[in-house]
mmCIF file of C-alpha atoms and ligand atoms in Angstrom:
data_model
loop_
_atom_site.group_PDB
_atom_site.id
_atom_site.type_symbol
_atom_site.label_atom_id
_atom_site.label_comp_id
_atom_site.label_asym_id
_atom_site.label_seq_id
_atom_site.Cartn_x
_atom_site.Cartn_y
_atom_site.Cartn_z
ATOM 1 C CA MET A 1 -15.105 10.325 21.331
ATOM 2 C CA LYS A 2 -15.035 6.751 22.578
ATOM 3 C CA THR A 3 -13.408 4.309 20.161
ATOM 4 C CA GLU A 4 -15.275 1.013 20.110
ATOM 5 C CA LEU A 5 -13.380 -2.195 19.405
ATOM 6 C CA LEU A 6 -15.505 -4.284 17.035
ATOM 7 C CA VAL A 7 -15.033 -7.900 16.008
ATOM 8 C CA GLU A 8 -15.559 -9.729 12.736
ATOM 9 C CA ASN A 9 -19.191 -10.809 12.932
ATOM 10 C CA THR A 10 -22.200 -9.745 10.879
ATOM 11 C CA ALA A 11 -23.621 -7.366 13.489
ATOM 12 C CA ASP A 12 -20.314 -5.528 13.976
ATOM 13 C CA ILE A 13 -19.479 -5.399 10.260
ATOM 14 C CA ASP A 14 -22.933 -3.897 9.600
ATOM 15 C CA LYS A 15 -22.371 -1.388 12.414
ATOM 16 C CA ALA A 16 -19.046 -0.393 10.843
ATOM 17 C CA ALA A 17 -20.736 -0.137 7.424
ATOM 18 C CA GLU A 18 -23.323 2.275 8.882
ATOM 19 C CA LEU A 19 -20.507 4.429 10.278
ATOM 20 C CA ILE A 20 -18.800 4.485 6.854
ATOM 21 C CA LYS A 21 -22.067 5.390 5.086
ATOM 22 C CA SER A 22 -22.635 8.247 7.537
ATOM 23 C CA GLY A 23 -19.207 9.719 6.703
ATOM 24 C CA GLU A 24 -17.253 8.391 9.689
ATOM 25 C CA LEU A 25 -13.874 6.635 9.936
ATOM 26 C CA VAL A 26 -13.281 2.997 10.874
ATOM 27 C CA GLY A 27 -9.962 1.249 11.549
ATOM 28 C CA ILE A 28 -9.859 -1.927 9.447
ATOM 29 C CA PRO A 29 -7.649 -5.002 9.283
ATOM 30 C CA THR A 30 -6.141 -6.013 5.953
ATOM 31 C CA GLU A 31 -3.516 -8.625 5.105
ATOM 32 C CA THR A 32 -0.872 -5.864 4.701
ATOM 33 C CA VAL A 33 -1.361 -3.423 7.612
ATOM 34 C CA TYR A 34 -4.383 -1.910 9.385
ATOM 35 C CA GLY A 35 -6.028 0.886 7.433
ATOM 36 C CA LEU A 36 -7.992 3.984 8.398
ATOM 37 C CA ALA A 37 -11.051 3.758 6.165
ATOM 38 C CA ALA A 38 -13.686 6.177 4.878
ATOM 39 C CA ASP A 39 -16.085 6.421 1.928
ATOM 40 C CA ALA A 40 -13.623 7.108 -0.929
ATOM 41 C CA CYS A 41 -16.169 9.260 -2.793
ATOM 42 C CA ASN A 42 -17.155 11.479 0.156
ATOM 43 C CA PRO A 43 -14.686 14.399 0.385
ATOM 44 C CA LYS A 44 -15.778 15.373 3.916
ATOM 45 C CA ALA A 45 -15.227 11.840 5.202
ATOM 46 C CA VAL A 46 -11.846 11.613 3.455
ATOM 47 C CA ALA A 47 -10.806 14.960 4.990
ATOM 48 C CA LYS A 48 -11.225 13.322 8.412
ATOM 49 C CA ILE A 49 -8.586 10.718 7.467
ATOM 50 C CA PHE A 50 -6.026 13.431 6.695
ATOM 51 C CA ALA A 51 -6.880 15.227 9.956
ATOM 52 C CA ALA A 52 -6.734 12.102 12.168
ATOM 53 C CA LYS A 53 -3.368 11.001 10.739
ATOM 54 C CA GLY A 54 -1.835 14.455 10.299
ATOM 55 C CA ARG A 55 -1.162 13.366 6.698
ATOM 56 C CA PRO A 56 0.173 15.857 4.114
ATOM 57 C CA ALA A 57 -2.631 16.783 1.687
ATOM 58 C CA ASP A 58 -0.588 15.834 -1.392
ATOM 59 C CA ASN A 59 -0.148 12.197 -0.282
ATOM 60 C CA PRO A 60 -2.855 10.203 -2.128
ATOM 61 C CA LEU A 61 -4.967 7.435 -0.572
ATOM 62 C CA ILE A 62 -5.393 3.919 -1.905
ATOM 63 C CA VAL A 63 -8.982 2.969 -2.777
ATOM 64 C CA HIS A 64 -10.095 -0.528 -1.732
ATOM 65 C CA ILE A 65 -12.679 -2.519 -3.653
ATOM 66 C CA ALA A 66 -14.289 -5.922 -3.092
ATOM 67 C CA ASP A 67 -14.828 -6.965 -6.727
ATOM 68 C CA THR A 68 -12.806 -6.377 -9.874
ATOM 69 C CA SER A 69 -16.029 -5.220 -11.537
ATOM 70 C CA MET A 70 -15.873 -2.041 -9.377
ATOM 71 C CA LEU A 71 -12.631 -1.064 -11.137
ATOM 72 C CA SER A 72 -14.180 0.409 -14.274
ATOM 73 C CA GLU A 73 -16.543 2.566 -12.184
ATOM 74 C CA LEU A 74 -13.580 4.329 -10.568
ATOM 75 C CA ALA A 75 -10.876 4.328 -13.247
ATOM 76 C CA GLU A 76 -10.481 4.725 -17.011
ATOM 77 C CA ASN A 77 -7.933 3.713 -19.678
ATOM 78 C CA ILE A 78 -7.466 0.399 -17.882
ATOM 79 C CA PRO A 79 -4.881 -1.623 -19.841
ATOM 80 C CA ASP A 80 -5.492 -5.355 -20.451
ATOM 81 C CA ILE A 81 -2.441 -6.240 -18.406
ATOM 82 C CA ALA A 82 -4.188 -4.775 -15.340
ATOM 83 C CA TYR A 83 -6.904 -7.421 -15.638
ATOM 84 C CA ARG A 84 -4.280 -10.162 -15.968
ATOM 85 C CA LEU A 85 -2.554 -8.833 -12.837
ATOM 86 C CA ALA A 86 -5.878 -8.595 -10.989
ATOM 87 C CA ASP A 87 -6.707 -12.200 -11.946
ATOM 88 C CA LYS A 88 -3.405 -13.391 -10.565
ATOM 89 C CA PHE A 89 -2.863 -11.178 -7.503
ATOM 90 C CA TRP A 90 -6.301 -10.000 -6.281
ATOM 91 C CA PRO A 91 -7.387 -10.256 -3.584
ATOM 92 C CA GLY A 92 -3.887 -9.391 -2.431
ATOM 93 C CA PRO A 93 -1.210 -6.766 -1.770
ATOM 94 C CA LEU A 94 -1.032 -5.167 -5.239
ATOM 95 C CA THR A 95 -2.141 -1.564 -5.811
ATOM 96 C CA MET A 96 -2.436 -0.433 -9.430
ATOM 97 C CA ILE A 97 -2.514 3.203 -10.498
ATOM 98 C CA PHE A 98 -4.967 4.335 -13.164
ATOM 99 C CA LYS A 99 -6.406 7.557 -14.546
ATOM 100 C CA LYS A 100 -9.201 8.394 -12.120
ATOM 101 C CA LYS A 101 -12.834 8.940 -12.988
ATOM 102 C CA PHE A 102 -14.696 12.041 -11.803
ATOM 103 C CA CYS A 103 -16.346 10.193 -8.889
ATOM 104 C CA ILE A 104 -12.979 10.036 -7.069
ATOM 105 C CA PRO A 105 -12.637 13.436 -5.400
ATOM 106 C CA GLU A 106 -9.380 15.425 -5.601
ATOM 107 C CA ILE A 107 -8.794 15.070 -1.862
ATOM 108 C CA THR A 108 -8.698 11.248 -2.193
ATOM 109 C CA SER A 109 -6.140 11.378 -5.009
ATOM 110 C CA GLY A 110 -3.992 14.029 -3.305
ATOM 111 C CA GLY A 111 -4.727 16.403 -6.188
ATOM 112 C CA LEU A 112 -3.451 13.939 -8.836
ATOM 113 C CA ASP A 113 -5.554 12.840 -11.817
ATOM 114 C CA THR A 114 -4.744 9.213 -10.995
ATOM 115 C CA VAL A 115 -5.971 6.792 -8.350
ATOM 116 C CA GLY A 116 -4.398 3.700 -6.759
ATOM 117 C CA ILE A 117 -6.809 0.757 -6.396
ATOM 118 C CA ARG A 118 -6.587 -2.670 -4.794
ATOM 119 C CA LYS A 119 -8.729 -5.547 -3.543
ATOM 120 C CA PRO A 120 -7.475 -6.581 -0.098
ATOM 121 C CA ALA A 121 -7.228 -10.224 1.025
ATOM 122 C CA HIS A 122 -8.882 -9.955 4.422
ATOM 123 C CA SER A 123 -12.364 -11.295 5.063
ATOM 124 C CA ALA A 124 -13.325 -8.417 7.399
ATOM 125 C CA ALA A 125 -12.227 -5.724 4.939
ATOM 126 C CA LEU A 126 -14.087 -7.401 2.067
ATOM 127 C CA ALA A 127 -17.208 -7.926 4.197
ATOM 128 C CA LEU A 128 -17.187 -4.253 5.202
ATOM 129 C CA ILE A 129 -16.816 -3.004 1.611
ATOM 130 C CA ARG A 130 -19.655 -5.308 0.517
ATOM 131 C CA SER A 131 -21.912 -4.379 3.427
ATOM 132 C CA ALA A 132 -21.397 -0.635 2.870
ATOM 133 C CA GLY A 133 -21.528 -1.072 -0.931
ATOM 134 C CA ILE A 134 -18.920 1.665 -1.199
ATOM 135 C CA PRO A 135 -15.219 1.707 -2.185
ATOM 136 C CA LEU A 136 -13.060 2.586 0.822
ATOM 137 C CA ALA A 137 -10.195 5.070 0.836
ATOM 138 C CA ALA A 138 -7.795 3.644 3.400
ATOM 139 C CA PRO A 139 -4.207 4.641 4.060
ATOM 140 C CA SER A 140 -2.262 2.896 6.808
ATOM 141 C CA GLY A 141 -3.894 3.645 10.170
ATOM 142 C CA ASN A 142 -0.839 5.106 11.935
ATOM 143 C CA ILE A 143 -0.186 8.708 12.863
ATOM 144 C CA SER A 144 1.618 10.092 9.804
ATOM 145 C CA GLY A 145 5.325 9.226 9.881
ATOM 146 C CA TYR A 146 5.030 6.537 12.587
ATOM 147 C CA PRO A 147 5.375 2.768 11.877
ATOM 148 C CA SER A 148 2.224 1.245 10.364
ATOM 149 C CA PRO A 149 -0.155 -0.700 12.644
ATOM 150 C CA THR A 150 -0.205 -4.475 12.250
ATOM 151 C CA LYS A 151 -2.426 -5.274 15.256
ATOM 152 C CA ALA A 152 -5.683 -3.738 16.522
ATOM 153 C CA GLU A 153 -3.850 -2.547 19.656
ATOM 154 C CA HIS A 154 -1.496 -0.471 17.438
ATOM 155 C CA MET A 155 -4.555 1.155 15.835
ATOM 156 C CA MET A 156 -5.937 1.913 19.278
ATOM 157 C CA ARG A 157 -2.666 3.473 20.387
ATOM 158 C CA ASP A 158 -2.676 5.872 17.425
ATOM 159 C CA MET A 159 -6.414 6.520 16.965
ATOM 160 C CA ASN A 160 -8.097 5.976 20.350
ATOM 161 C CA GLY A 161 -10.512 8.840 21.000
ATOM 162 C CA LYS A 162 -10.220 10.168 17.427
ATOM 163 C CA ILE A 163 -12.407 7.686 15.518
ATOM 164 C CA PRO A 164 -15.616 5.834 16.459
ATOM 165 C CA ALA A 165 -14.469 2.233 15.813
ATOM 166 C CA VAL A 166 -11.693 -0.222 15.029
ATOM 167 C CA ILE A 167 -12.398 -3.746 13.764
ATOM 168 C CA ASP A 168 -10.080 -6.272 15.397
ATOM 169 C CA GLY A 169 -9.197 -8.773 12.681
ATOM 170 C CA GLY A 170 -6.093 -10.210 14.328
ATOM 171 C CA GLU A 171 -2.479 -9.689 13.320
ATOM 172 C CA CYS A 172 -1.845 -8.716 9.699
ATOM 173 C CA SER A 173 -0.415 -11.717 7.874
ATOM 174 C CA ILE A 174 2.009 -9.845 5.594
ATOM 175 C CA GLY A 175 2.937 -6.895 7.798
ATOM 176 C CA VAL A 176 4.138 -4.341 5.212
ATOM 177 C CA GLU A 177 2.025 -2.208 2.882
ATOM 178 C CA SER A 178 0.974 -3.229 -0.631
ATOM 179 C CA THR A 179 3.178 -3.130 -3.712
ATOM 180 C CA VAL A 180 2.258 -0.003 -5.711
ATOM 181 C CA ILE A 181 2.700 -0.132 -9.501
ATOM 182 C CA SER A 182 2.012 2.185 -12.402
ATOM 183 C CA PHE A 183 1.797 1.332 -16.111
ATOM 184 C CA GLU A 184 4.477 2.742 -18.427
ATOM 185 C CA ASN A 185 2.781 1.254 -21.480
ATOM 186 C CA GLU A 186 0.678 -1.797 -22.396
ATOM 187 C CA ASN A 187 3.307 -4.293 -21.164
ATOM 188 C CA THR A 188 5.605 -2.437 -18.782
ATOM 189 C CA VAL A 189 4.974 -1.899 -15.105
ATOM 190 C CA ARG A 190 6.959 0.263 -12.702
ATOM 191 C CA ILE A 191 7.173 -0.622 -9.010
ATOM 192 C CA LEU A 192 6.779 2.635 -7.073
ATOM 193 C CA ARG A 193 6.654 0.986 -3.664
ATOM 194 C CA PRO A 194 7.725 -2.611 -2.961
ATOM 195 C CA GLY A 195 5.408 -4.845 -0.927
ATOM 196 C CA GLY A 196 3.968 -8.334 -0.647
ATOM 197 C CA VAL A 197 3.733 -8.893 -4.423
ATOM 198 C CA THR A 198 7.384 -9.067 -5.424
ATOM 199 C CA ARG A 199 9.241 -8.194 -8.619
ATOM 200 C CA GLU A 200 9.651 -11.938 -9.212
ATOM 201 C CA ASP A 201 5.856 -12.397 -8.876
ATOM 202 C CA LEU A 202 5.212 -9.624 -11.430
ATOM 203 C CA LEU A 203 7.703 -11.202 -13.849
ATOM 204 C CA GLU A 204 5.291 -14.130 -14.153
ATOM 205 C CA ILE A 205 2.889 -11.783 -15.969
ATOM 206 C CA THR A 206 5.291 -9.505 -17.883
ATOM 207 C CA ASP A 207 9.021 -9.427 -18.682
ATOM 208 C CA ASN A 208 9.074 -5.666 -18.305
ATOM 209 C CA VAL A 209 9.233 -4.684 -14.644
ATOM 210 C CA ILE A 210 11.044 -1.471 -13.699
ATOM 211 C CA ILE A 211 12.053 -0.788 -10.101
ATOM 212 C CA ASP A 212 11.736 2.937 -9.453
ATOM 213 C CA PRO A 213 15.065 4.361 -8.206
ATOM 214 C CA ALA A 214 13.261 6.110 -5.305
ATOM 215 C CA ILE A 215 12.719 2.686 -3.670
ATOM 216 C CA LEU A 216 16.351 2.328 -2.636
ATOM 217 C CA HIS A 217 17.746 5.841 -2.893
ATOM 218 C CA GLU A 218 16.977 9.197 -1.386
ATOM 219 C CA LEU A 219 15.213 11.505 -3.840
ATOM 220 C CA GLU A 220 17.494 14.157 -5.219
ATOM 221 C CA GLU A 221 16.491 17.794 -5.704
ATOM 222 C CA GLY A 222 14.392 18.110 -8.828
ATOM 223 C CA GLN A 223 13.896 14.352 -9.307
ATOM 224 C CA ILE A 224 10.418 13.313 -10.525
ATOM 225 C CA VAL A 225 8.242 12.165 -7.624
ATOM 226 C CA ARG A 226 6.082 9.381 -9.033
ATOM 227 C CA SER A 227 4.869 8.216 -5.638
ATOM 228 C CA PRO A 228 4.244 11.135 -3.280
ATOM 229 C CA GLY A 229 4.662 8.933 -0.178
ATOM 230 C CA MET A 230 8.351 8.506 -1.095
ATOM 231 C CA LYS A 231 9.048 12.168 -0.311
ATOM 232 C CA TYR A 232 8.467 11.936 3.383
ATOM 233 C CA LYS A 233 10.393 10.518 6.328
ATOM 234 C CA HIS A 234 8.232 7.559 7.074
ATOM 235 C CA TYR A 235 7.585 4.436 9.120
ATOM 236 C CA SER A 236 9.753 5.844 11.840
ATOM 237 C CA PRO A 237 9.500 5.252 15.612
ATOM 238 C CA ASN A 238 10.603 7.839 18.194
ATOM 239 C CA ALA A 239 13.856 5.926 18.649
ATOM 240 C CA HIS A 240 16.639 6.855 16.254
ATOM 241 C CA ILE A 241 17.030 3.969 13.781
ATOM 242 C CA ILE A 242 20.455 3.276 12.275
ATOM 243 C CA MET A 243 20.825 0.457 9.779
ATOM 244 C CA LEU A 244 24.101 -1.494 9.698
ATOM 245 C CA GLU A 245 24.873 -3.493 6.582
ATOM 246 C CA GLY A 246 27.485 -6.248 6.654
ATOM 247 C CA LYS A 247 28.573 -9.458 8.375
ATOM 248 C CA TYR A 248 27.102 -10.237 11.794
ATOM 249 C CA ASP A 249 30.509 -10.196 13.553
ATOM 250 C CA ASN A 250 31.128 -6.698 12.189
ATOM 251 C CA PHE A 251 27.622 -5.648 13.288
ATOM 252 C CA CYS A 252 28.455 -6.818 16.847
ATOM 253 C CA ASP A 253 31.824 -5.021 16.888
ATOM 254 C CA TYR A 254 30.160 -1.780 15.790
ATOM 255 C CA VAL A 255 27.274 -1.976 18.262
ATOM 256 C CA ASN A 256 29.517 -3.018 21.162
ATOM 257 C CA ALA A 257 31.754 -0.030 20.465
ATOM 258 C CA HIS A 258 28.687 2.263 20.566
ATOM 259 C CA SER A 259 26.841 0.716 23.518
ATOM 260 C CA GLY A 260 25.261 2.788 26.294
ATOM 261 C CA ALA A 261 21.987 3.480 28.075
ATOM 262 C CA GLY A 262 19.007 3.485 25.685
ATOM 263 C CA VAL A 263 20.924 1.645 22.952
ATOM 264 C CA TYR A 264 19.178 -1.438 21.548
ATOM 265 C CA SER A 265 19.752 -3.767 18.631
ATOM 266 C CA LEU A 266 17.416 -5.522 16.226
ATOM 267 C CA ILE A 267 18.855 -8.648 14.635
ATOM 268 C CA PHE A 268 17.806 -11.924 12.974
ATOM 269 C CA ASP A 269 16.409 -14.901 14.925
ATOM 270 C CA ASP A 270 19.409 -17.064 14.134
ATOM 271 C CA ASP A 271 22.010 -14.424 15.132
ATOM 272 C CA ASP A 272 23.800 -15.163 18.407
ATOM 273 C CA LYS A 273 22.450 -12.645 20.973
ATOM 274 C CA MET A 274 25.323 -13.453 23.362
ATOM 275 C CA LYS A 275 27.750 -11.609 21.089
ATOM 276 C CA ILE A 276 26.067 -8.237 21.727
ATOM 277 C CA ASN A 277 26.318 -6.255 24.940
ATOM 278 C CA VAL A 278 23.156 -4.139 24.472
ATOM 279 C CA PRO A 279 19.587 -5.541 24.618
ATOM 280 C CA ALA A 280 18.993 -7.523 21.436
ATOM 281 C CA PHE A 281 15.594 -8.233 19.855
ATOM 282 C CA SER A 282 14.992 -10.194 16.703
ATOM 283 C CA TYR A 283 12.662 -9.613 13.784
ATOM 284 C CA GLY A 284 12.667 -13.052 12.194
ATOM 285 C CA CYS A 285 14.856 -15.218 9.990
ATOM 286 C CA ASP A 286 13.530 -15.056 6.458
ATOM 287 C CA SER A 287 12.065 -12.101 4.566
ATOM 288 C CA SER A 288 8.407 -13.003 5.186
ATOM 289 C CA GLU A 289 8.964 -13.238 8.931
ATOM 290 C CA GLN A 290 10.844 -9.953 8.864
ATOM 291 C CA ALA A 291 8.021 -8.252 6.935
ATOM 292 C CA HIS A 292 5.539 -9.669 9.426
ATOM 293 C CA SER A 293 7.331 -8.298 12.500
ATOM 294 C CA ILE A 294 9.286 -5.188 11.516
ATOM 295 C CA PHE A 295 6.658 -2.542 12.378
ATOM 296 C CA SER A 296 5.614 -4.314 15.552
ATOM 297 C CA CYS A 297 9.260 -4.518 16.676
ATOM 298 C CA MET A 298 9.808 -0.806 16.037
ATOM 299 C CA ARG A 299 6.742 0.053 18.117
ATOM 300 C CA GLU A 300 7.929 -2.269 20.876
ATOM 301 C CA MET A 301 11.372 -0.620 20.952
ATOM 302 C CA ASP A 302 9.617 2.706 21.572
ATOM 303 C CA SER A 303 7.520 1.285 24.383
ATOM 304 C CA LEU A 304 10.721 0.034 26.030
ATOM 305 C CA GLY A 305 12.139 3.556 25.872
ATOM 306 C CA ALA A 306 14.857 2.918 23.283
ATOM 307 C CA ASP A 307 16.793 6.023 22.164
ATOM 308 C CA ILE A 308 18.918 4.378 19.479
ATOM 309 C CA VAL A 309 18.255 1.099 17.677
ATOM 310 C CA TYR A 310 20.931 -0.488 15.492
ATOM 311 C CA VAL A 311 19.135 -2.684 12.977
ATOM 312 C CA ARG A 312 20.806 -5.474 11.058
ATOM 313 C CA ALA A 313 19.985 -4.778 7.396
ATOM 314 C CA PRO A 314 17.638 -7.347 5.834
ATOM 315 C CA LYS A 315 18.325 -9.044 2.485
ATOM 316 C CA ALA A 316 16.738 -6.760 -0.111
ATOM 317 C CA GLU A 317 15.273 -9.620 -2.174
ATOM 318 C CA GLY A 318 11.694 -10.813 -2.658
ATOM 319 C CA VAL A 319 9.477 -9.265 0.022
ATOM 320 C CA GLY A 320 12.773 -8.335 1.756
ATOM 321 C CA LEU A 321 13.000 -5.422 -0.710
ATOM 322 C CA ALA A 322 9.919 -3.967 1.003
ATOM 323 C CA VAL A 323 11.422 -4.494 4.459
ATOM 324 C CA TYR A 324 14.660 -2.829 3.340
ATOM 325 C CA ASN A 325 12.718 0.064 1.789
ATOM 326 C CA ARG A 326 10.740 0.700 5.016
ATOM 327 C CA LEU A 327 13.875 0.484 7.152
ATOM 328 C CA ILE A 328 15.981 2.909 5.109
ATOM 329 C CA ARG A 329 13.134 5.406 5.358
ATOM 330 C CA ALA A 330 12.704 4.786 9.087
ATOM 331 C CA ALA A 331 16.458 5.411 9.363
ATOM 332 C CA GLY A 332 16.231 8.605 7.293
ATOM 333 C CA PHE A 333 18.752 6.902 4.930
ATOM 334 C CA GLU A 334 21.343 6.492 7.700
ATOM 335 C CA VAL A 335 22.952 3.240 6.535
ATOM 336 C CA ILE A 336 26.447 2.352 7.717
ATOM 337 C CA GLN A 337 28.513 -0.357 5.986
ATOM 338 C CA VAL A 338 30.285 -2.473 8.599
HETATM 339 P P1 AMP B 1 -0.485 4.352 2.524
HETATM 340 O O1 AMP B 1 -1.896 4.073 2.212
HETATM 341 O O2 AMP B 1 -0.246 5.083 3.794
HETATM 342 O O3 AMP B 1 0.305 3.083 2.451
HETATM 343 O O4 AMP B 1 0.018 5.295 1.372
HETATM 344 C C1 AMP B 1 -0.327 5.045 0.051
HETATM 345 C C2 AMP B 1 0.845 5.333 -0.841
HETATM 346 O O5 AMP B 1 0.556 4.860 -2.153
HETATM 347 C C3 AMP B 1 1.121 6.825 -1.002
HETATM 348 O O6 AMP B 1 2.034 7.265 -0.058
HETATM 349 C C4 AMP B 1 1.655 6.932 -2.407
HETATM 350 O O7 AMP B 1 3.055 6.889 -2.379
HETATM 351 C C5 AMP B 1 1.092 5.708 -3.125
HETATM 352 N N1 AMP B 1 0.003 6.133 -4.018
HETATM 353 C C6 AMP B 1 -1.331 6.092 -3.779
HETATM 354 N N2 AMP B 1 -2.027 6.605 -4.820
HETATM 355 C C7 AMP B 1 -1.111 6.982 -5.737
HETATM 356 C C8 AMP B 1 -1.189 7.607 -7.018
HETATM 357 N N3 AMP B 1 -2.354 7.955 -7.566
HETATM 358 N N4 AMP B 1 -0.029 7.868 -7.666
HETATM 359 C C9 AMP B 1 1.160 7.533 -7.118
HETATM 360 N N5 AMP B 1 1.304 6.953 -5.905
HETATM 361 C C10 AMP B 1 0.189 6.682 -5.211
HETATM 362 MG MG1 MG B 2 1.255 4.808 5.322
#
């Protein structure tokens, strides 16, 4: 199959909408990462997503809508707080989990009786959903386990020849996936996956925000898995990622003592590259810059042939919590204090 690169104009969006309506997959830009989209209510189309990504069948897909009014067609028992959160953060990187209605097939929800829903903040994604008139199931568009795509060229690398089209909507502004929350009760939300909407943002709507322990720690045997995606090694390039946490001088001492062919480092923009004797790349200064570039940097390290990448641990605050969460998973929880 030839994968066509579409752009964001009416003719191409309508072409993509026709593909979606006929049960095909389209790579779509969002503000978080690129997604691999299909008609959320068509089980055969959704099965193609799992096949193209090599995604485990029990890992549910997020359903994307263009208007909050679509919510009650897909979900039930929607608490009032969900509407307050939608008013504040939609369109945007917040996925909320609800009891699903019958129209969401089991394959979309990974066999769960719940469904995660969000309204993305990207004009091309919204135009496509409106043109097709259908909610879109869209996980990140990478091969399962690999870093998420944040540019159309990343989508092409992973999906070229497997899907009919990718819409090029430029670089994703945020760069990490959405924040996923569930509702514990009328006023308490639990963050299952950190993302662009931070804990501090959520605290503007409710005082009761729980951070699920699985965000920062490896799941233990028998622990409840509230977010199936947290079970898997994830976001991980071919290079072996090792995260070093501590002062920059200690980072340099450690890396310099472990230098060799194929060893690279990933540091902050304002760190002094001259102090390191392996190739050093940077992934930004503040947390938003780091979120924006982390996946792209990991893909680039692979294309350079890196075997080992020592990454300077980001500050786990604000959107930095999401960057930290992706990196510890990419590192398979290999974090060394230096
Ligand atoms: P992705 O679209 O690749 O970013 O993956 C979506 C992630 O959202 C999954 O890996 C899950 O961890 C989480 N998720 C989606 N739907 C649900 C749900 N119904 N219950 C719990 N977690 C969910
Ligand atoms: Mg993903």
